[in-house]
């Protein structure tokens, strides 16, 4: 891939990198036919950002000739710390940089970023990258009942009222007003903290549609980057959201670029929405946030599958690798192996999502789970399970998960605790006995509790 | 004004002795002619007397070479040279010509001593670093000779401070044998462009590689850090390039930790000359303008880390 940006665009590119650096530590550089995408995901996998620059943004944009090896364009993963310093001082970039060339050439493992500056000075940086399949969040914004479009400065001005240290804020939407307030976990220190609430009338927005009254709580810090970007480009910010607990998407776009930030939202355990499943397992496929990186050699240590409880399949945020092999699901392929990801690439089924990106079919995923002994109390009739060809282990999991969701007794024990991100982890980890309500998708930033599927079964059977 | 002197006035007493002396009625004259009306008799004993109306003209330039505690002072009739060395591989020299001083008297051809540079700078800044316009610290530096401390008389707004700093046996500064005849490549750049490059240098790189060549890339600074490498190329036609005289292609690496202190000198300077000789030794010469617009020089000599041809 080889592209050239002119001086003005370098500053916008740099601002995008600043915004992405607020999200995560790694940056995916994904050259595509429809443009260059820069993506980042945070370590808790609860925030995702993507800046897509169309070919028109660039002075030149070449995806590179089909190389001798016939490879498609290289997708790279860079450490943000090695790229951010190059764009740190945006004012000096504005003053000095005439042109910037970014190229990735097949044989080497470096991205070359070259600044052609005034006074005959050229700065060339060769930054190491890892080849990595890009992550992409699939978010069906057209299915969101709540849509707001705020003029450029509105949201930015609103969030300046919150202290920089404020982690999370709650956006409440009703058909009469929209308000932002800071969010505090638990009942701690109510006296010591300052509560701020800002309300806006629907007329302040360029577009206002509230289908479902909701209170969504998300991380503010991760959003600030996008808001700063929007302000600097005078672009209105669109907010797509649904009910409490479902992801929210903030986006800006203009003719040559579009930027999206998708954030997970907290589910308040006291709030019981109409979407909660009942005692009997509901025969709908579980919703997933699947964040997985499929390395070409299938070694994915530390990758995991996160599960969010939400109602409608199309509305879930699913992050998938952009190239997933289509394969039919072999029945009974479950082996008592701890390496779930190894199997996944082989058995994932391509299911078209609303945005034409492949997503993993969850029941198929569950078939990869190792077999365990199932105590009788957890048996569930086959008819209730989504897939008739599930192995006993996956039946257990299915029922465990659904059961956990519907248990009332769990509310007390569910503090700001983390979600079950059912995961695969490399080592033998002895997991504590998590409260059952852990499955309710409350992802927060500080910790990511992970459980292997088989451990879940084992801990239940104790 | 009386100056209380120690009985022995020798360097037995450790550290600097600071005395704040209340000015007498005659002090009003001191505000305009600080310290210069000291009795002539005192001056007889000093082998070196140097006065500045603005002590910052000395302290600022000394800050550019303060990467080690100790400095070697060498005074000649031409002026003052202050040398700081590091691990026998790096040497920094600050030159303050005699013309910079309001008064410069030296009784010998060469006066040398070693002194704690950090303490000296603390004393020069004893009235604080505030830059109130019109108010400056006046300095009178006196040295009686071998075995005696360096005496500083500092005055600001009528308050006088006397500092006596112990001196040590001067070590012989290293002679890097860097002579103009051996210089293979020389460029003179405007500091502005180099300042930016140095501030952006990847500090995770252990070395700074300098390539100078009569052909592309002409003048290149390279770093090899943990996340990748970086190259800063200056074209010979660049308007930042005041002089370009390169005879052969040379690439040398220097330890980043050794060159890092030179950024202080670079920050003060308006022009810098970069020279390498046939052995790969590096000479950086910085042209510094002081508060009064006078020119002083700071130079750094550095040994190459390894020869790369």
XYZ file of C-alpha atoms in Angstrom:
771
model
C 0.000 0.000 0.000
C 1.306 3.427 -0.799
C -0.450 6.673 -0.168
C 0.397 10.337 -0.022
C -1.376 12.971 2.026
C -0.939 16.651 1.573
C -0.076 18.988 4.416
C -3.603 19.860 5.542
C -4.679 16.266 5.659
C -1.704 15.207 7.712
C -3.084 17.207 10.586
C -6.460 15.470 10.320
C -4.703 12.129 10.146
C -2.723 13.037 13.231
C -5.869 14.028 15.070
C -7.391 10.686 14.210
C -4.391 8.966 15.710
C -4.712 11.083 18.833
C -8.342 10.055 19.133
C -7.486 6.400 18.599
C -4.769 6.579 21.208
C -7.477 7.349 23.752
C -9.084 4.038 23.021
C -6.411 1.404 22.989
C -2.731 0.628 22.840
C -2.718 -0.851 19.397
C -3.610 0.512 16.035
C -4.712 -1.557 13.068
C -3.873 -0.099 9.717
C -6.196 -1.621 7.218
C -5.838 -0.574 3.605
C -8.976 -1.394 1.671
C -10.383 -0.519 -1.684
C -12.804 1.892 -0.128
C -10.113 3.596 1.875
C -7.592 3.330 4.650
C -9.093 2.297 7.946
C -7.419 2.955 11.256
C -8.903 0.945 14.069
C -8.326 0.514 17.745
C -9.895 -1.552 20.478
C -9.373 -1.104 24.163
C -7.910 -3.807 26.342
C -11.236 -4.612 27.963
C -12.738 -4.886 24.499
C -15.496 -2.578 25.522
C -14.636 0.228 23.140
C -13.871 0.209 19.471
C -12.984 3.041 17.168
C -12.518 3.192 13.461
C -11.442 6.065 11.264
C -11.965 5.397 7.604
C -10.280 7.721 5.133
C -11.586 7.380 1.617
C -9.179 7.443 -1.321
C -10.315 11.012 -2.003
C -8.695 12.093 1.245
C -5.307 11.275 -0.172
C -3.304 12.933 -2.882
C -2.453 9.460 -4.064
C -3.823 6.175 -2.880
C -2.484 2.933 -4.271
C -3.246 -0.380 -2.796
C -0.218 -1.702 -4.506
C -0.094 -3.930 -7.505
C -1.044 -7.489 -7.072
C 2.285 -8.658 -5.895
C 4.165 -11.589 -7.167
C 2.984 -13.701 -4.306
C -0.576 -12.754 -5.109
C -1.219 -11.656 -1.569
C -3.928 -9.297 -0.716
C -2.888 -6.067 0.924
C -1.134 -6.370 4.208
C -2.995 -5.618 7.363
C -0.839 -4.291 10.108
C -1.066 -3.884 13.785
C 1.108 -1.144 15.216
C 1.788 -0.125 18.749
C 0.196 3.275 19.173
C 3.083 4.457 21.318
C 5.399 4.169 18.357
C 3.131 6.098 16.000
C 1.709 8.782 18.251
C 5.022 10.638 18.794
C 5.287 11.175 15.051
C 2.040 13.111 15.116
C 2.350 14.528 18.579
C 2.898 18.161 17.830
C 0.112 18.948 15.402
C 0.897 22.637 15.248
C 4.440 21.969 14.117
C 3.117 19.489 11.576
C 0.801 22.159 10.277
C 3.685 24.596 9.980
C 6.315 22.354 8.520
C 4.946 19.319 6.771
C 4.218 19.702 3.095
C 3.418 16.108 2.328
C 3.318 12.781 4.076
C 3.837 9.424 2.472
C 2.741 6.211 4.117
C 3.652 2.925 2.588
C 3.715 -0.694 3.484
C 5.713 -2.960 1.287
C 5.338 -6.672 1.339
C 8.744 -8.065 2.146
C 9.570 -5.988 5.190
C 7.800 -5.733 8.500
C 7.873 -1.957 8.616
C 5.432 0.777 7.781
C 7.264 3.704 6.307
C 5.917 7.105 7.258
C 7.797 9.858 5.518
C 7.258 13.557 6.113
C 8.420 15.967 3.460
C 8.955 19.187 5.372
C 9.879 22.710 4.528
C 13.480 23.758 4.185
C 14.405 20.631 2.307
C 14.072 18.418 5.374
C 12.747 14.880 5.062
C 11.829 12.768 8.053
C 11.449 9.062 7.495
C 10.151 6.693 10.125
C 10.083 2.958 9.686
C 7.760 1.548 12.287
C 7.569 -2.142 13.003
C 4.240 -3.827 12.693
C 2.782 -7.235 13.217
C 0.667 -8.759 10.540
C -2.695 -9.194 12.001
C -6.223 -9.616 10.843
C -8.149 -6.510 11.551
C -10.911 -6.365 14.054
C -14.112 -4.823 12.933
C -17.180 -4.081 14.922
C -20.427 -4.684 13.214
C -23.062 -2.397 14.481
C -26.415 -2.142 12.825
C -27.008 1.499 13.391
C -30.001 1.557 11.117
C -31.812 -0.660 13.560
C -31.280 1.554 16.565
C -34.435 3.097 17.894
C -32.671 6.147 19.280
C -30.829 8.428 16.928
C -29.466 11.844 17.736
C -27.456 14.114 15.556
C -25.763 16.848 17.497
C -24.113 19.877 15.940
C -20.321 19.924 16.080
C -19.677 21.618 19.343
C -22.719 20.560 21.314
C -21.505 17.305 22.784
C -18.014 18.631 23.207
C -19.309 21.580 25.166
C -21.459 19.333 27.295
C -18.651 17.042 28.299
C -16.335 19.869 29.310
C -18.501 20.221 32.386
C -17.336 16.896 33.650
C -13.949 16.617 35.319
C -11.227 15.000 33.284
C -11.084 12.195 35.780
C -14.712 11.286 35.257
C -14.736 7.768 33.968
C -18.292 7.113 33.000
C -21.303 9.193 32.195
C -24.931 8.347 31.689
C -26.844 9.587 28.698
C -30.563 9.572 29.338
C -32.962 9.905 26.489
C -36.652 10.463 26.588
C -38.820 12.000 23.941
C -38.853 15.233 25.905
C -35.223 15.726 26.686
C -31.717 14.386 26.613
C -29.489 14.601 29.630
C -25.949 13.759 30.560
C -24.911 13.075 34.098
C -21.921 11.546 35.734
C -22.053 7.978 36.839
C -20.920 6.623 40.144
C -20.572 3.006 41.042
C -22.372 1.920 44.133
C -23.276 4.256 46.909
C -19.809 5.252 47.812
C -18.954 8.763 48.746
C -22.083 10.445 47.574
C -21.282 13.366 49.792
C -17.776 13.840 48.499
C -18.484 13.655 44.828
C -19.923 16.410 42.719
C -22.918 15.428 40.700
C -23.417 17.163 37.430
C -26.383 16.875 35.158
C -26.881 18.697 31.908
C -30.120 18.577 30.012
C -30.788 19.400 26.432
C -33.989 20.103 24.653
C -34.661 18.069 21.517
C -34.500 21.248 19.466
C -30.803 21.546 20.112
C -30.195 18.571 17.905
C -30.069 18.497 14.147
C -31.970 15.236 14.266
C -33.800 13.777 17.200
C -35.446 10.402 17.386
C -36.044 8.586 20.641
C -37.865 5.318 20.181
C -37.016 3.801 23.526
C -36.503 5.780 26.700
C -33.157 4.712 27.995
C -30.272 5.461 30.293
C -27.007 4.383 28.816
C -23.785 4.527 30.744
C -20.507 4.450 28.912
C -16.938 5.482 29.279
C -16.401 9.162 28.661
C -12.632 9.069 28.364
C -12.793 6.950 25.289
C -15.267 9.250 23.672
C -13.335 12.450 24.202
C -10.967 11.710 21.361
C -13.765 11.525 18.837
C -15.446 14.644 20.180
C -12.197 16.587 19.858
C -11.849 15.353 16.317
C -15.403 16.343 15.464
C -14.930 19.797 16.907
C -11.760 20.425 14.998
C -13.467 19.455 11.762
C -16.791 21.086 12.623
C -18.620 17.877 11.967
C -21.914 16.949 13.618
C -21.866 13.867 15.796
C -24.452 11.140 15.353
C -25.413 8.970 18.272
C -27.104 5.635 17.694
C -28.310 3.754 20.699
C -30.934 1.413 21.989
C -31.999 0.316 25.407
C -29.834 0.177 28.469
C -27.035 -2.280 28.219
C -26.751 -2.279 24.478
C -23.796 -0.731 22.747
C -23.870 2.867 21.643
C -22.286 4.200 18.521
C -20.956 7.719 17.988
C -20.023 8.674 14.494
C -18.955 11.591 12.375
C -18.576 11.719 8.671
C -17.846 13.984 5.821
C -17.094 13.476 2.189
C -13.703 11.997 2.634
C -13.702 10.389 6.013
C -15.890 8.700 8.529
C -15.142 7.990 12.138
C -16.989 5.656 14.438
C -16.665 4.862 18.089
C -18.672 1.983 19.493
C -18.834 1.741 23.230
C -20.255 -0.947 25.459
C -22.718 0.268 28.004
C -23.335 -0.808 31.529
C -26.375 -2.722 32.521
C -27.595 -1.658 35.861
C -28.487 -4.892 37.613
C -31.559 -3.401 39.190
C -33.016 -2.457 35.901
C -35.021 -5.223 34.408
C -35.921 -4.510 30.878
C -38.493 -6.370 28.895
C -35.738 -8.157 27.122
C -34.795 -10.448 29.973
C -35.226 -14.063 29.160
C -37.626 -16.128 31.219
C -37.008 -19.325 33.077
C -37.095 -21.562 30.083
C -34.259 -20.980 27.748
C -35.390 -18.851 24.923
C -34.716 -20.366 21.594
C -32.980 -17.339 20.220
C -29.339 -17.368 19.505
C -27.270 -15.724 22.184
C -25.855 -12.384 21.361
C -22.179 -12.070 21.275
C -19.514 -9.586 21.295
C -16.942 -11.594 19.634
C -13.570 -10.108 19.761
C -11.093 -12.391 18.372
C -8.061 -12.156 16.334
C -7.428 -14.936 14.017
C -3.788 -15.015 13.344
C -2.835 -16.735 10.169
C -1.202 -19.449 12.172
C -4.164 -19.714 14.477
C -2.235 -18.949 17.592
C -4.389 -16.670 19.572
C -3.352 -16.592 23.110
C -5.501 -14.491 25.270
C -8.277 -13.957 22.828
C -11.696 -14.444 24.133
C -15.330 -14.358 23.425
C -17.418 -11.900 25.282
C -21.087 -12.253 25.649
C -23.487 -9.454 26.103
C -27.053 -10.020 26.909
C -29.176 -8.192 24.463
C -32.306 -8.865 22.685
C -32.031 -8.664 19.063
C -29.352 -10.392 17.178
C -28.928 -7.702 14.647
C -28.213 -5.115 17.234
C -25.349 -6.752 18.887
C -21.857 -5.578 18.426
C -19.887 -8.252 16.885
C -16.283 -7.862 16.161
C -15.004 -10.305 13.717
C -11.938 -10.789 11.762
C -12.553 -9.649 8.312
C -11.563 -12.866 6.749
C -13.062 -15.872 8.287
C -13.036 -19.126 6.491
C -16.415 -20.369 5.583
C -16.744 -23.941 6.580
C -19.571 -26.195 7.469
C -19.871 -27.088 11.029
C -18.684 -30.550 11.752
C -20.996 -32.128 14.247
C -19.430 -33.523 17.346
C -16.123 -31.953 16.642
C -15.804 -31.060 20.214
C -12.582 -32.211 21.690
C -11.417 -31.755 25.184
C -8.838 -29.244 24.144
C -8.255 -26.014 25.794
C -7.524 -24.172 22.639
C -10.846 -22.918 21.547
C -9.532 -20.498 18.961
C -7.758 -23.191 17.104
C -11.006 -24.793 16.348
C -12.926 -21.740 15.632
C -11.263 -20.855 12.437
C -12.013 -24.250 11.142
C -15.604 -24.386 12.065
C -17.025 -20.954 11.825
C -19.980 -20.502 9.663
C -20.297 -17.471 7.577
C -23.434 -15.683 8.465
C -24.133 -12.437 6.784
C -24.850 -9.675 9.195
C -26.656 -6.523 8.348
C -23.429 -4.956 7.311
C -22.248 -7.795 5.163
C -19.551 -8.852 7.496
C -19.230 -12.389 8.623
C -20.154 -13.195 12.149
C -19.675 -16.341 14.047
C -22.733 -18.413 14.539
C -22.831 -18.763 18.262
C -24.304 -22.198 18.522
C -21.593 -23.394 16.257
C -19.106 -21.824 18.532
C -20.474 -23.627 21.475
C -19.984 -26.926 19.815
C -16.325 -26.495 20.251
C -16.563 -26.606 23.941
C -14.952 -29.405 25.784
C -17.169 -32.051 27.175
C -17.741 -32.147 30.875
C -19.851 -34.088 33.221
C -23.192 -32.597 33.532
C -25.021 -32.791 36.775
C -28.652 -33.581 36.360
C -29.995 -30.368 37.645
C -28.639 -28.534 34.708
C -30.110 -30.660 32.040
C -32.411 -28.970 29.708
C -34.613 -30.568 27.129
C -33.144 -30.532 23.706
C -36.056 -28.735 22.217
C -35.170 -25.631 24.114
C -31.733 -25.485 22.659
C -31.165 -23.521 19.553
C -29.324 -26.153 17.760
C -30.423 -29.728 17.606
C -26.993 -31.007 17.036
C -25.497 -29.620 20.189
C -23.359 -31.836 22.285
C -24.198 -32.252 25.922
C -21.521 -29.791 26.947
C -22.952 -27.050 24.900
C -26.361 -27.871 26.171
C -25.067 -27.275 29.612
C -23.552 -24.030 28.637
C -26.643 -22.876 26.904
C -28.766 -23.598 29.835
C -26.274 -22.270 32.299
C -26.122 -19.015 30.554
C -29.796 -18.603 30.215
C -30.415 -19.737 33.676
C -27.948 -17.337 35.020
C -29.592 -14.502 33.245
C -32.925 -15.219 34.719
C -31.896 -15.851 38.306
C -33.299 -13.312 40.656
C -31.133 -14.138 43.581
C -28.132 -12.852 41.789
C -28.991 -9.210 41.897
C -27.538 -8.636 45.298
C -24.266 -10.171 44.512
C -23.861 -8.345 41.327
C -21.986 -5.254 42.189
C -20.051 -3.472 39.575
C -18.765 -6.785 38.706
C -17.733 -8.031 35.497
C -19.128 -9.821 32.939
C -18.692 -12.925 31.799
C -16.656 -12.849 29.115
C -16.430 -16.383 28.601
C -13.103 -16.853 27.452
C -10.441 -19.004 26.503
C -7.255 -18.583 28.277
C -4.033 -20.303 27.770
C -3.040 -21.470 31.145
C -4.874 -23.499 33.682
C -6.622 -20.866 35.599
C -8.524 -21.612 38.658
C -11.472 -19.378 38.525
C -13.358 -18.230 41.514
C -16.928 -19.048 41.780
C -18.494 -16.067 40.156
C -21.953 -15.006 40.983
C -24.375 -16.201 38.431
C -25.411 -12.820 37.265
C -22.006 -12.248 35.912
C -23.349 -12.958 32.521
C -25.165 -9.732 32.276
C -22.555 -7.990 30.265
C -21.432 -5.263 32.588
C -18.153 -4.519 31.136
C -16.173 -1.967 32.966
C -12.690 -0.912 32.399
C -10.762 -2.093 35.326
C -11.065 -5.786 35.175
C -12.002 -8.421 32.809
C -13.118 -11.543 34.506
C -12.693 -14.431 32.273
C -13.870 -17.922 32.496
C -13.415 -20.859 30.340
C -16.555 -22.633 29.353
C -15.498 -25.806 30.955
C -14.670 -24.077 34.162
C -18.097 -22.587 34.236
C -19.518 -26.047 34.041
C -17.169 -27.331 36.689
C -17.818 -24.582 39.111
C -21.493 -25.076 38.730
C -21.218 -28.704 39.419
C -19.517 -28.171 42.747
C 30.899 48.340 52.290
C 32.991 46.006 54.243
C 33.587 42.497 53.259
C 34.174 40.154 56.052
C 36.857 37.750 55.189
C 37.736 34.560 56.869
C 40.817 34.376 58.956
C 42.372 31.864 56.717
C 40.452 32.454 53.503
C 41.608 29.043 52.475
C 39.762 26.080 51.184
C 39.747 24.216 54.469
C 36.170 25.075 55.100
C 33.972 22.735 53.085
C 31.515 24.005 50.533
C 30.617 27.585 49.925
C 30.340 30.162 52.624
C 27.485 32.516 52.071
C 27.269 35.795 53.853
C 24.478 38.229 53.386
C 25.826 41.614 54.121
C 23.675 44.633 54.837
C 24.699 47.487 52.664
C 25.962 50.678 54.365
C 24.966 54.164 53.348
C 27.379 53.958 50.499
C 25.336 51.145 49.027
C 23.298 53.459 46.840
C 26.338 53.867 44.688
C 26.582 50.139 44.550
C 23.238 49.878 42.921
C 24.647 51.558 39.866
C 28.264 50.529 40.122
C 28.017 47.295 41.971
C 31.074 46.018 43.627
C 33.500 47.911 41.498
C 34.328 50.436 44.184
C 35.841 47.779 46.345
C 39.109 48.922 47.691
C 41.986 48.589 45.317
C 44.037 46.893 47.979
C 41.850 43.818 47.820
C 42.376 43.468 44.130
C 46.134 43.129 44.479
C 45.776 39.698 45.930
C 43.672 38.299 43.141
C 45.186 36.657 40.081
C 41.869 36.761 38.333
C 39.077 39.293 38.612
C 36.137 39.197 36.251
C 32.992 41.322 36.520
C 29.662 41.166 34.792
C 26.733 43.509 35.121
C 24.448 40.640 34.347
C 25.450 37.328 35.874
C 23.076 35.552 33.516
C 25.577 36.125 30.730
C 27.704 33.562 32.491
C 25.144 31.341 34.167
C 23.087 30.707 31.033
C 26.029 29.505 29.083
C 27.250 27.351 31.920
C 23.852 25.672 32.070
C 24.464 24.440 28.546
C 27.334 22.278 29.743
C 26.156 21.199 33.177
C 25.839 17.480 32.799
C 28.453 16.647 35.362
C 29.132 18.171 38.754
C 32.692 19.199 38.192
C 34.140 21.606 35.713
C 37.644 22.721 34.895
C 38.077 26.486 34.682
C 40.883 27.701 32.489
C 41.381 31.456 32.332
C 43.757 33.106 29.895
C 44.073 36.719 28.834
C 41.658 35.866 26.008
C 38.906 34.863 28.314
C 37.412 32.060 30.311
C 37.048 28.464 29.197
C 34.947 26.041 31.248
C 35.322 22.337 30.473
C 33.133 19.422 31.516
C 33.939 15.836 30.615
C 32.108 12.544 30.720
C 33.667 9.098 30.773
C 36.613 10.197 28.651
C 34.373 10.111 25.590
C 32.668 13.445 25.690
C 33.957 16.914 26.357
C 32.021 20.139 26.471
C 33.656 23.555 26.501
C 32.086 26.943 27.054
C 34.069 29.986 25.942
C 33.385 33.394 27.375
C 35.727 35.921 25.806
C 37.327 38.656 27.836
C 35.294 41.238 25.911
C 32.066 39.908 27.390
C 33.135 40.957 30.864
C 32.837 44.513 32.089
C 36.097 43.998 33.898
C 38.594 41.256 33.208
C 41.960 41.271 34.893
C 44.331 38.354 34.867
C 47.799 38.423 36.303
C 49.091 35.162 34.922
C 49.127 33.577 31.518
C 47.064 30.670 32.652
C 44.933 30.280 35.713
C 43.284 26.927 36.226
C 41.183 25.261 38.861
C 38.461 22.698 39.199
C 35.204 23.585 40.854
C 31.768 22.158 41.536
C 29.718 23.533 38.692
C 26.364 22.807 40.305
C 27.316 24.828 43.373
C 28.634 27.627 41.199
C 25.368 27.794 39.268
C 23.369 27.762 42.484
C 25.387 30.726 43.707
C 25.045 32.623 40.456
C 21.288 32.158 40.764
C 21.186 32.906 44.456
C 18.781 35.758 44.028
C 16.352 33.445 42.334
C 15.722 33.052 38.672
C 13.096 35.727 38.318
C 13.473 37.806 35.231
C 12.043 41.125 36.313
C 12.951 43.524 33.548
C 15.628 45.992 34.488
C 16.776 44.045 37.505
C 19.782 41.841 37.080
C 22.315 40.253 39.316
C 25.762 41.786 39.127
C 28.734 39.506 39.530
C 32.334 39.969 40.540
C 34.359 36.823 40.435
C 37.735 36.813 42.182
C 40.390 34.173 42.519
C 43.501 34.496 44.606
C 45.305 31.565 43.125
C 46.180 27.984 43.816
C 44.673 26.733 47.061
C 42.217 29.581 47.462
C 38.487 29.409 46.984
C 36.727 31.193 44.167
C 35.018 34.227 45.616
C 31.835 35.524 44.079
C 30.320 38.868 44.958
C 26.733 38.999 43.801
C 24.503 42.007 44.062
C 20.916 42.636 43.212
C 18.773 45.583 44.198
C 21.156 46.655 46.902
C 21.560 43.284 48.524
C 25.030 41.783 48.322
C 25.958 38.178 48.758
C 29.464 36.800 49.008
C 30.078 33.211 48.087
C 33.304 31.332 48.459
C 33.469 28.065 46.624
C 36.211 25.565 47.195
C 38.464 24.823 44.317
C 40.334 21.667 43.491
C 43.402 20.692 41.603
C 42.551 21.068 37.950
C 42.642 17.908 35.892
C 44.107 18.119 32.477
C 41.295 18.330 29.966
C 41.418 15.607 27.350
C 42.917 16.683 24.084
C 40.750 15.145 21.421
C 43.328 16.166 18.832
C 40.608 17.457 16.661
C 42.265 19.777 14.236
C 40.858 21.593 11.251
C 43.244 19.857 8.878
C 41.723 16.517 9.606
C 38.155 17.594 9.143
C 36.539 15.557 6.382
C 33.002 16.864 6.566
C 31.588 20.091 7.842
C 28.125 21.613 7.787
C 26.730 24.678 9.454
C 23.032 24.609 10.140
C 20.595 27.003 11.632
C 19.734 25.650 15.035
C 15.984 25.953 14.563
C 15.740 22.914 12.325
C 18.072 20.821 14.388
C 16.247 21.700 17.595
C 13.101 20.135 16.241
C 14.917 17.029 15.132
C 16.627 16.576 18.473
C 13.400 17.060 20.373
C 11.773 14.336 18.292
C 14.652 11.904 18.456
C 13.686 8.450 19.529
C 15.270 8.148 22.941
C 14.878 4.397 22.994
C 17.709 4.292 20.500
C 21.092 3.742 22.078
C 22.943 5.475 19.333
C 22.609 8.493 17.122
C 23.999 7.816 13.702
C 25.263 10.753 11.675
C 25.798 10.343 7.967
C 27.507 13.087 6.021
C 28.087 12.776 2.346
C 28.727 14.865 -0.761
C 25.842 12.950 -2.337
C 22.448 11.813 -1.094
C 21.433 11.831 1.723
C 23.905 14.702 2.358
C 23.282 15.082 6.070
C 21.289 12.464 7.934
C 20.551 11.789 11.595
C 19.326 8.275 12.280
C 18.021 6.478 15.316
C 17.345 2.796 15.869
C 14.763 2.455 18.570
C 12.553 -0.258 19.933
C 9.688 0.477 17.591
C 11.683 1.002 14.438
C 14.178 3.382 12.945
C 13.949 7.016 11.937
C 15.966 9.203 9.588
C 16.155 12.981 9.436
C 17.564 14.142 6.153
C 18.774 17.663 5.472
C 19.297 18.466 1.852
C 22.393 20.419 0.964
C 20.213 22.953 -0.771
C 18.096 23.468 2.291
C 17.803 27.069 3.378
C 18.640 25.870 6.854
C 22.022 24.785 5.578
C 24.394 27.740 5.810
C 27.476 25.856 4.834
C 27.904 22.450 3.281
C 31.380 21.123 2.838
C 31.506 17.356 2.687
C 34.373 15.594 1.019
C 33.582 11.976 1.590
C 30.726 9.780 2.698
C 31.001 8.987 6.357
C 28.641 7.312 8.754
C 29.377 7.299 12.447
C 27.443 6.311 15.489
C 27.585 8.090 18.807
C 26.062 7.076 22.087
C 22.774 8.861 22.542
C 23.372 9.232 26.262
C 26.541 11.188 25.548
C 24.953 13.512 23.041
C 21.780 14.159 24.959
C 23.296 16.965 27.086
C 24.207 18.834 23.941
C 20.532 19.616 23.385
C 20.815 22.237 26.132
C 23.478 24.027 24.170
C 21.438 23.584 21.002
C 18.446 25.195 22.659
C 20.466 28.329 23.426
C 22.191 28.565 20.125
C 21.284 30.137 16.826
C 23.745 28.262 14.650
C 25.545 24.987 14.946
C 28.487 23.575 13.070
C 28.849 19.834 12.773
C 32.229 18.487 11.848
C 33.668 15.000 11.668
C 37.262 14.121 11.145
C 38.918 11.149 9.529
C 38.698 9.137 12.737
C 34.976 9.748 13.051
C 35.290 12.077 16.020
C 32.464 14.545 16.187
C 32.736 18.235 16.914
C 29.606 20.269 17.513
C 30.084 23.996 17.845
C 27.230 26.185 18.974
C 27.013 29.915 18.498
C 25.186 31.367 21.465
C 23.985 34.934 21.793
C 23.695 36.129 25.354
C 21.204 38.580 26.815
C 23.205 41.532 25.537
C 23.533 40.122 22.065
C 27.178 39.193 22.475
C 28.487 35.994 21.004
C 29.842 33.077 22.991
C 30.693 29.591 21.887
C 29.976 26.186 23.270
C 31.557 23.131 21.754
C 31.109 19.421 22.252
C 33.561 16.718 21.236
C 32.412 13.140 21.092
C 34.112 9.835 20.340
C 32.383 7.542 17.867
C 30.711 4.429 19.183
C 31.837 2.252 16.316
C 33.120 2.822 12.862
C 30.568 2.251 10.156
C 31.734 2.994 6.666
